[in-house]
mmCIF file of C-alpha atoms in Angstrom:
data_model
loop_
_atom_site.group_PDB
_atom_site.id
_atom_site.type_symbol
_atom_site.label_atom_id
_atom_site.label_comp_id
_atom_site.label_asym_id
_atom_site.label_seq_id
_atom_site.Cartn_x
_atom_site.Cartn_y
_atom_site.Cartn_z
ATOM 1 C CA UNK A 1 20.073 -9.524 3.782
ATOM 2 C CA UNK A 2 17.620 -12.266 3.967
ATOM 3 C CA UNK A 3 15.492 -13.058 1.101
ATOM 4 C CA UNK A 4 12.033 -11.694 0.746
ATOM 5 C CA UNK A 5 9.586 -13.647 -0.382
ATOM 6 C CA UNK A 6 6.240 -12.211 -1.710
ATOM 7 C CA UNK A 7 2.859 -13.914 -2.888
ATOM 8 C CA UNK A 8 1.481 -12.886 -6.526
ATOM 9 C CA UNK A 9 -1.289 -10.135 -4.970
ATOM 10 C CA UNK A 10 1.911 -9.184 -2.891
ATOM 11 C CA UNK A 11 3.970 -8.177 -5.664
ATOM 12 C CA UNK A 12 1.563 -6.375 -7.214
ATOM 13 C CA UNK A 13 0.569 -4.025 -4.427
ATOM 14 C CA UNK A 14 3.930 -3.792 -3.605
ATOM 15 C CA UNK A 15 4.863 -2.908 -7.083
ATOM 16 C CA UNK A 16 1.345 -0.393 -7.154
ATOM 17 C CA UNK A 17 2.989 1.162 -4.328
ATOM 18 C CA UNK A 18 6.374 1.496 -5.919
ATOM 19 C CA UNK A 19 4.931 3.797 -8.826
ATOM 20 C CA UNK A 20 2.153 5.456 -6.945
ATOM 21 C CA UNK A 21 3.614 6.220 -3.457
ATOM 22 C CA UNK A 22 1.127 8.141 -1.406
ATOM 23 C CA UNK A 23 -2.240 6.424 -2.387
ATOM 24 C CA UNK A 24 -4.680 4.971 0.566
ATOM 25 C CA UNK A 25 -5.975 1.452 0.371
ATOM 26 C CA UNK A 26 -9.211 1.992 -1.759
ATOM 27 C CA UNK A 27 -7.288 3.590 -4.327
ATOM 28 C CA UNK A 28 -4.654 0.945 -4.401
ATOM 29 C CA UNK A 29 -7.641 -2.246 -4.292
ATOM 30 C CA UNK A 30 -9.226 0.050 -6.860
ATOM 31 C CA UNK A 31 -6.335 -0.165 -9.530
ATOM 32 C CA UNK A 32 -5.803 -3.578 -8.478
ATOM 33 C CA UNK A 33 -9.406 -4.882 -8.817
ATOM 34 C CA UNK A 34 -9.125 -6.052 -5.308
ATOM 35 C CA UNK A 35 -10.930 -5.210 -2.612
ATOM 36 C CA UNK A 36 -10.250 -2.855 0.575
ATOM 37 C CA UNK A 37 -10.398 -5.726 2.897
ATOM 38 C CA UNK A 38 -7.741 -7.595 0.672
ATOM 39 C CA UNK A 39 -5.153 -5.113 0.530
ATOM 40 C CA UNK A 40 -5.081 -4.144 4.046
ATOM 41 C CA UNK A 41 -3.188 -7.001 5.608
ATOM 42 C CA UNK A 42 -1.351 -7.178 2.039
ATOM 43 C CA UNK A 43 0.348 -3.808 3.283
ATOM 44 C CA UNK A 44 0.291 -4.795 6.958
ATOM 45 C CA UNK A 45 2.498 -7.828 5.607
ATOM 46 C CA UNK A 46 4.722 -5.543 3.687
ATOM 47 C CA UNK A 47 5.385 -3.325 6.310
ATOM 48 C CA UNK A 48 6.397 -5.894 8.298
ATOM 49 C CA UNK A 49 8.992 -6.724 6.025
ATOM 50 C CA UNK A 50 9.893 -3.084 6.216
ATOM 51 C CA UNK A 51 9.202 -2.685 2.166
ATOM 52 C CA UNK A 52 6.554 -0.426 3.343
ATOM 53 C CA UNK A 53 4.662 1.777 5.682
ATOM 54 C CA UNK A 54 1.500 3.884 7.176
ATOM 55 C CA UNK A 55 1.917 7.415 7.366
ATOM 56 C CA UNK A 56 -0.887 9.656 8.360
ATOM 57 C CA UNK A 57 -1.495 12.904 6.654
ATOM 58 C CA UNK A 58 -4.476 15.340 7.301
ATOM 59 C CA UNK A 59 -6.673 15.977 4.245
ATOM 60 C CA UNK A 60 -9.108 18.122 3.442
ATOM 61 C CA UNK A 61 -12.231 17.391 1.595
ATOM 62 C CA UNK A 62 -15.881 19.341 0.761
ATOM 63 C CA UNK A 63 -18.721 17.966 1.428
ATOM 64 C CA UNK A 64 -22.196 17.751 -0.654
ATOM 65 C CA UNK A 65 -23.591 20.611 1.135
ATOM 66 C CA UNK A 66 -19.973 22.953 0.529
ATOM 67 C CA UNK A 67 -18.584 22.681 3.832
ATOM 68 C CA UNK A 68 -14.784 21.808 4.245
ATOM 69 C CA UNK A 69 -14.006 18.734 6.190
ATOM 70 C CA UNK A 70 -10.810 17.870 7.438
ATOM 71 C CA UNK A 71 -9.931 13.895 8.548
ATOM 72 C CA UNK A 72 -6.908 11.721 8.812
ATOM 73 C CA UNK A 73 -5.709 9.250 5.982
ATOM 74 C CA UNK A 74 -3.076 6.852 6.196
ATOM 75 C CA UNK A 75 -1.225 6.972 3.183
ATOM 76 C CA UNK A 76 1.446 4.082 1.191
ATOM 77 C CA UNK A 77 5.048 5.262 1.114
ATOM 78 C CA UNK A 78 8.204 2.781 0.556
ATOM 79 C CA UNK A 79 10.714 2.767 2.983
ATOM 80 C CA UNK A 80 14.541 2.599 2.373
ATOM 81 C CA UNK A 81 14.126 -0.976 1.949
ATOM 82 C CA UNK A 82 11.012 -1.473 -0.343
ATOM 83 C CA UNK A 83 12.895 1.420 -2.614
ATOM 84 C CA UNK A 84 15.826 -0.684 -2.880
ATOM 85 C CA UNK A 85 13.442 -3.826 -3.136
ATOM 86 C CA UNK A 86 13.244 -5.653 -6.289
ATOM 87 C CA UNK A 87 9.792 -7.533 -6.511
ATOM 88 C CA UNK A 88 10.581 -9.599 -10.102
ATOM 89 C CA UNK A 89 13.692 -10.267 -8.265
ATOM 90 C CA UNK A 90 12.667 -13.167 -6.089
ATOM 91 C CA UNK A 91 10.176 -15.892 -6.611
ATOM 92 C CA UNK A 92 6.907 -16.025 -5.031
ATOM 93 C CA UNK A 93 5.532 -19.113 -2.469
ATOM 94 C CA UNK A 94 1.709 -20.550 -2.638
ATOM 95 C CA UNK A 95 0.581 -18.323 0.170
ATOM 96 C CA UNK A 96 -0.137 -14.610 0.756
ATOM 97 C CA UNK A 97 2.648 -12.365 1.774
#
């Protein structure tokens, strides 16, 4: 298998994912203290490494007024590979994933 390289914000969404498989992106830029826009092609990046990927699940939510909402969320789960990934593993380049 080929070495996989990952930058530092990388590793840690990567390794975010790895203990809390199932979050969306604002609740993974919101543990990081990054923001949405920055951990979207983070994960887009991973997944194309195959560590990780999109799956969509319906939710379903209340709004102010009571009323139950239903939408579609794409949720962070590891594949086979980013479960058998080791992130401190391998070093890290200068640039992002």
């Amino acid at each position: 298998m080929a070495q996989i390289k990952l930058s530092e914000n990388a590793k840690a969404v990567f390794q975010h994912i790895q203990n809390n498989e199932g979050q969306i992106n604002v609740e993974v830029a919101e543990a990081l203290g990054l923001k949405r826009t920055q951990v979207d092609p983070i994960v887009t990046a991973l997944a194309k490494k195959g560590l990780v990927e999109r799956v969509e699940e319906e939710v379903e939510y209340v709004t102010e007024d009571g009323a139950k909402k239903h939408k579609t969320v794409k949720k962070f789960m590891l594949t086979d590979l980013g479960a058998d990934f080791d992130a401190d593993a391998v070093e890290e380049p200068a640039e992002e994933a």
